[in-house]
Tab-separated table of C-alpha atoms in Angstrom:
chain	number	residue	atom	x	y	z
A	1	VAL	CA	-4.946	-70.371	-15.941
A	2	THR	CA	-8.356	-69.854	-14.173
A	3	THR	CA	-7.296	-67.066	-12.481
A	4	LEU	CA	-5.927	-65.507	-15.615
A	5	ALA	CA	-8.960	-66.025	-17.092
A	6	SER	CA	-11.056	-64.849	-14.600
A	7	TYR	CA	-9.051	-61.780	-14.395
A	8	GLY	CA	-9.862	-61.261	-18.109
A	9	LEU	CA	-13.580	-62.114	-17.543
A	10	ILE	CA	-13.583	-59.419	-14.957
A	11	ARG	CA	-11.991	-56.537	-16.482
A	12	TRP	CA	-13.812	-57.310	-19.669
A	13	LEU	CA	-17.186	-56.610	-17.636
A	14	ALA	CA	-15.804	-54.070	-15.890
A	15	PRO	CA	-17.143	-50.397	-16.436
A	16	PRO	CA	-14.925	-48.703	-18.959
A	17	GLU	CA	-12.378	-46.138	-16.228
A	18	ALA	CA	-13.698	-42.602	-15.426
A	19	GLN	CA	-12.160	-40.033	-16.785
A	20	PRO	CA	-10.155	-37.418	-15.656
A	21	VAL	CA	-12.788	-34.417	-14.770
A	22	ALA	CA	-10.924	-30.984	-16.785
A	23	GLN	CA	-10.048	-28.695	-14.213
A	24	ARG	CA	-9.420	-24.975	-15.239
A	25	ALA	CA	-5.634	-24.414	-15.012
A	26	ALA	CA	-5.009	-22.607	-11.135
A	27	ARG	CA	-4.235	-19.118	-11.175
A	28	GLN	CA	-1.471	-18.083	-9.076
A	29	ASP	CA	-3.021	-14.769	-7.074
A	30	ASN	CA	-3.796	-15.133	-3.378
A	31	GLU	CA	-6.217	-12.619	-2.358
A	32	ILE	CA	-6.755	-11.611	1.171
A	33	ARG	CA	-9.787	-9.654	1.913
A	34	ASN	CA	-10.156	-6.873	5.374
A	35	VAL	CA	-6.618	-7.107	5.951
A	36	GLU	CA	-4.892	-5.103	8.690
A	37	MET	CA	-0.825	-5.552	8.608
A	38	ARG	CA	1.141	-4.095	10.424
A	39	VAL	CA	5.086	-3.269	9.934
A	40	TYR	CA	7.725	-3.101	12.825
A	41	ASP	CA	11.251	-1.394	13.239
A	42	ALA	CA	13.899	-3.047	14.539
A	43	THR	CA	12.597	-1.813	18.186
A	44	GLY	CA	9.359	-3.322	18.075
A	45	ALA	CA	7.729	-0.483	17.339
A	46	PRO	CA	5.126	0.060	14.786
A	47	ASN	CA	6.353	1.765	11.347
A	48	LEU	CA	3.046	1.163	9.631
A	49	VAL	CA	-0.477	0.045	10.566
A	50	LEU	CA	-2.368	-0.650	6.554
A	51	VAL	CA	-5.681	-1.244	6.100
A	52	SER	CA	-7.806	-2.212	3.112
A	53	PRO	CA	-10.605	-4.502	2.019
A	54	LEU	CA	-8.803	-6.030	-0.475
A	55	ILE	CA	-4.954	-6.956	-0.906
A	56	THR	CA	-3.384	-9.164	-4.336
A	57	SER	CA	-0.567	-10.831	-5.149
A	58	PRO	CA	-0.822	-11.538	-9.169
A	59	ARG	CA	2.480	-13.161	-9.115
A	60	ARG	CA	4.779	-14.500	-6.428
A	61	GLY	CA	7.188	-12.508	-4.687
A	62	ASP	CA	7.480	-10.014	-2.290
A	63	GLU	CA	4.894	-7.128	-4.169
A	64	TYR	CA	1.024	-6.985	-3.429
A	65	LEU	CA	-1.678	-4.158	-4.951
A	66	ILE	CA	-3.844	-3.080	-2.537
A	67	ALA	CA	-7.423	-1.555	-2.993
A	68	ALA	CA	-7.928	1.493	-1.680
A	69	PRO	CA	-5.678	1.741	1.333
A	70	VAL	CA	-5.713	3.476	4.350
A	71	PHE	CA	-2.972	3.798	6.615
A	72	ASP	CA	-1.036	5.304	9.768
A	73	VAL	CA	2.109	5.840	10.393
A	74	LEU	CA	3.561	7.643	13.376
A	75	SER	CA	6.756	10.329	13.551
A	76	ALA	CA	9.622	10.951	15.667
A	77	ASP	CA	7.465	12.483	18.556
A	78	GLY	CA	4.779	10.527	18.280
A	79	ALA	CA	2.250	12.494	15.862
A	80	ARG	CA	0.470	10.307	13.124
A	81	TRP	CA	0.357	10.902	9.901
A	82	LYS	CA	-2.693	9.479	7.831
A	83	GLY	CA	-3.097	8.432	4.549
A	84	GLN	CA	-5.602	7.068	1.867
A	85	SER	CA	-6.282	6.260	-1.652
A	86	LEU	CA	-8.233	4.883	-3.780
A	87	SER	CA	-5.391	2.327	-5.065
A	88	GLY	CA	-1.573	1.410	-4.295
A	89	ARG	CA	1.318	-1.039	-4.694
A	90	LEU	CA	3.627	-2.692	-1.462
A	91	ASP	CA	6.947	-4.180	-1.981
A	92	VAL	CA	8.031	-5.525	0.898
A	93	GLY	CA	11.197	-6.937	0.091
A	94	LYS	CA	11.926	-3.216	-1.775
A	95	ASP	CA	9.831	-2.246	1.930
A	96	ARG	CA	8.297	0.481	0.049
A	97	MET	CA	4.777	1.575	-0.494
A	98	TRP	CA	3.254	3.094	-3.770
A	99	LEU	CA	-0.325	4.996	-2.925
A	100	GLN	CA	-2.221	6.297	-6.600
A	101	ASP	CA	-5.145	8.046	-7.161
A	102	GLN	CA	-5.726	10.808	-5.440
A	103	VAL	CA	-3.601	10.451	-2.188
A	104	VAL	CA	-4.115	12.883	0.496
A	105	LEU	CA	-2.122	12.576	3.769
A	106	HIS	CA	-2.650	13.921	7.478
A	107	GLY	CA	-0.244	14.991	9.541
A	108	ALA	CA	0.708	18.001	12.381
A	109	LYS	CA	3.406	20.315	12.086
A	110	PRO	CA	5.161	19.627	15.220
A	111	LYS	CA	3.354	22.434	17.008
A	112	GLY	CA	0.217	20.926	16.221
A	113	GLU	CA	-0.660	22.622	13.452
A	114	PRO	CA	-3.023	20.267	11.702
A	115	VAL	CA	-0.999	19.727	7.771
A	116	THR	CA	-2.411	17.767	4.852
A	117	ILE	CA	-0.157	16.933	1.833
A	118	ARG	CA	-2.778	15.959	-1.299
A	119	SER	CA	-1.010	13.958	-4.591
A	120	GLU	CA	-2.092	11.633	-7.758
A	121	ARG	CA	0.961	9.544	-6.550
A	122	ILE	CA	2.957	9.103	-3.727
A	123	GLU	CA	6.108	7.015	-3.161
A	124	PHE	CA	6.351	5.623	0.815
A	125	GLY	CA	9.924	4.603	2.263
A	126	ILE	CA	8.330	2.773	4.848
A	127	GLU	CA	11.144	2.461	7.011
A	128	GLU	CA	12.498	5.538	7.115
A	129	ARG	CA	9.358	6.835	6.473
A	130	LEU	CA	9.913	9.269	3.552
A	131	ALA	CA	7.552	10.257	1.460
A	132	SER	CA	8.569	11.655	-2.206
A	133	SER	CA	6.069	12.273	-5.162
A	134	ASP	CA	7.251	13.158	-8.930
A	135	GLU	CA	3.520	14.676	-9.549
A	136	ALA	CA	1.376	17.653	-8.531
A	137	VAL	CA	1.498	18.339	-4.382
A	138	GLU	CA	-0.124	20.423	-2.740
A	139	ILE	CA	0.202	20.955	1.192
A	140	VAL	CA	-2.240	22.782	3.062
A	141	SER	CA	-1.895	23.686	6.861
A	142	THR	CA	-2.732	26.898	9.011
A	143	GLY	CA	-2.721	29.930	6.915
A	144	SER	CA	-0.716	28.638	4.455
A	145	GLN	CA	-1.260	26.398	1.277
A	146	ILE	CA	2.504	25.615	-1.050
A	147	LYS	CA	1.679	23.827	-4.762
A	148	GLY	CA	4.600	22.511	-6.317
A	149	VAL	CA	5.861	19.743	-8.414
A	150	GLY	CA	8.086	17.016	-6.710
A	151	LEU	CA	7.695	16.069	-3.026
A	152	ARG	CA	9.727	14.679	-1.085
A	153	ALA	CA	8.263	14.943	2.743
A	154	ASP	CA	10.328	13.880	5.883
A	155	LEU	CA	7.151	12.187	7.953
A	156	LYS	CA	9.944	11.146	10.862
A	157	LYS	CA	11.097	14.976	11.164
A	158	ASP	CA	8.085	16.870	9.777
A	159	ARG	CA	9.733	18.316	7.108
A	160	PHE	CA	8.511	18.889	3.798
A	161	LEU	CA	10.564	19.626	0.334
A	162	LEU	CA	8.146	20.436	-2.885
A	163	ARG	CA	11.001	20.825	-5.950
A	164	SER	CA	9.704	22.492	-8.338
A	165	GLN	CA	7.053	25.513	-9.674
A	166	VAL	CA	6.138	26.019	-6.775
A	167	GLU	CA	3.823	28.566	-5.132
A	168	GLY	CA	2.321	29.815	-2.144
A	169	GLU	CA	0.129	31.830	-0.009
A	170	TYR	CA	0.423	32.495	3.586
A	171	VAL	CA	-1.752	34.255	5.653
A	172	PRO	CA	-0.230	34.995	9.286
A	173	LYS	CA	-2.189	34.627	12.274
A	174	ARG	CA	-3.672	37.935	13.559
A	175	LYS	CA	-2.921	38.715	17.186
A	176	ASN	CA	-4.830	39.654	19.246
C-alpha cells in the first residue's frame, strides 16, 4: 500500500508529459543536386552521360524531372552527340528521356561534318539511341538547312527522317 501511495504522489507532483512537437507532413520528393549519371549498355559501354544541376523525383517510381539537362551519347562509329535543353524528364523503367524547351543536339555526319538539330521537344530512346519529335524541327549542317515537322533520328547510324512539311536549302561546296 505504501508503494502504491508513493507512486501516486510522484505521479501527482510530476510535471505534465511533454506534448509531441507538431511536424509537417514529410514530402515524398527526392532531390539530387549537381548530378552526373551514366547509363551503360549490355556490353558495359556508355549509352548516355547525363549532367544536371538538379534532378527531382516527385513521386515514388522510375521517373525523374531534370533541370537544364546536358547529355552525351555515342554513335556506332564512336562520334559523339551532345544535347541540351532547359528541362527534361527521365523514365528509367521505360528507358526514355524527354527533352523540352529549346532542345539542341550537336553531332557529326559520318564524314565528320557538323550537324545541329533544334526543336522544342524531343523524345530520346536511351538503349536504341533514337530521337523523335512531333514538333517543328530544324537540321543544320555544312551547306544545308532543312526544316520540317516530326523527326526520327537514329543517332547510332547518323540517319535523319523529317516526317512532313519539309523545306530545305542546299548550297553545294565549291570545287577549287
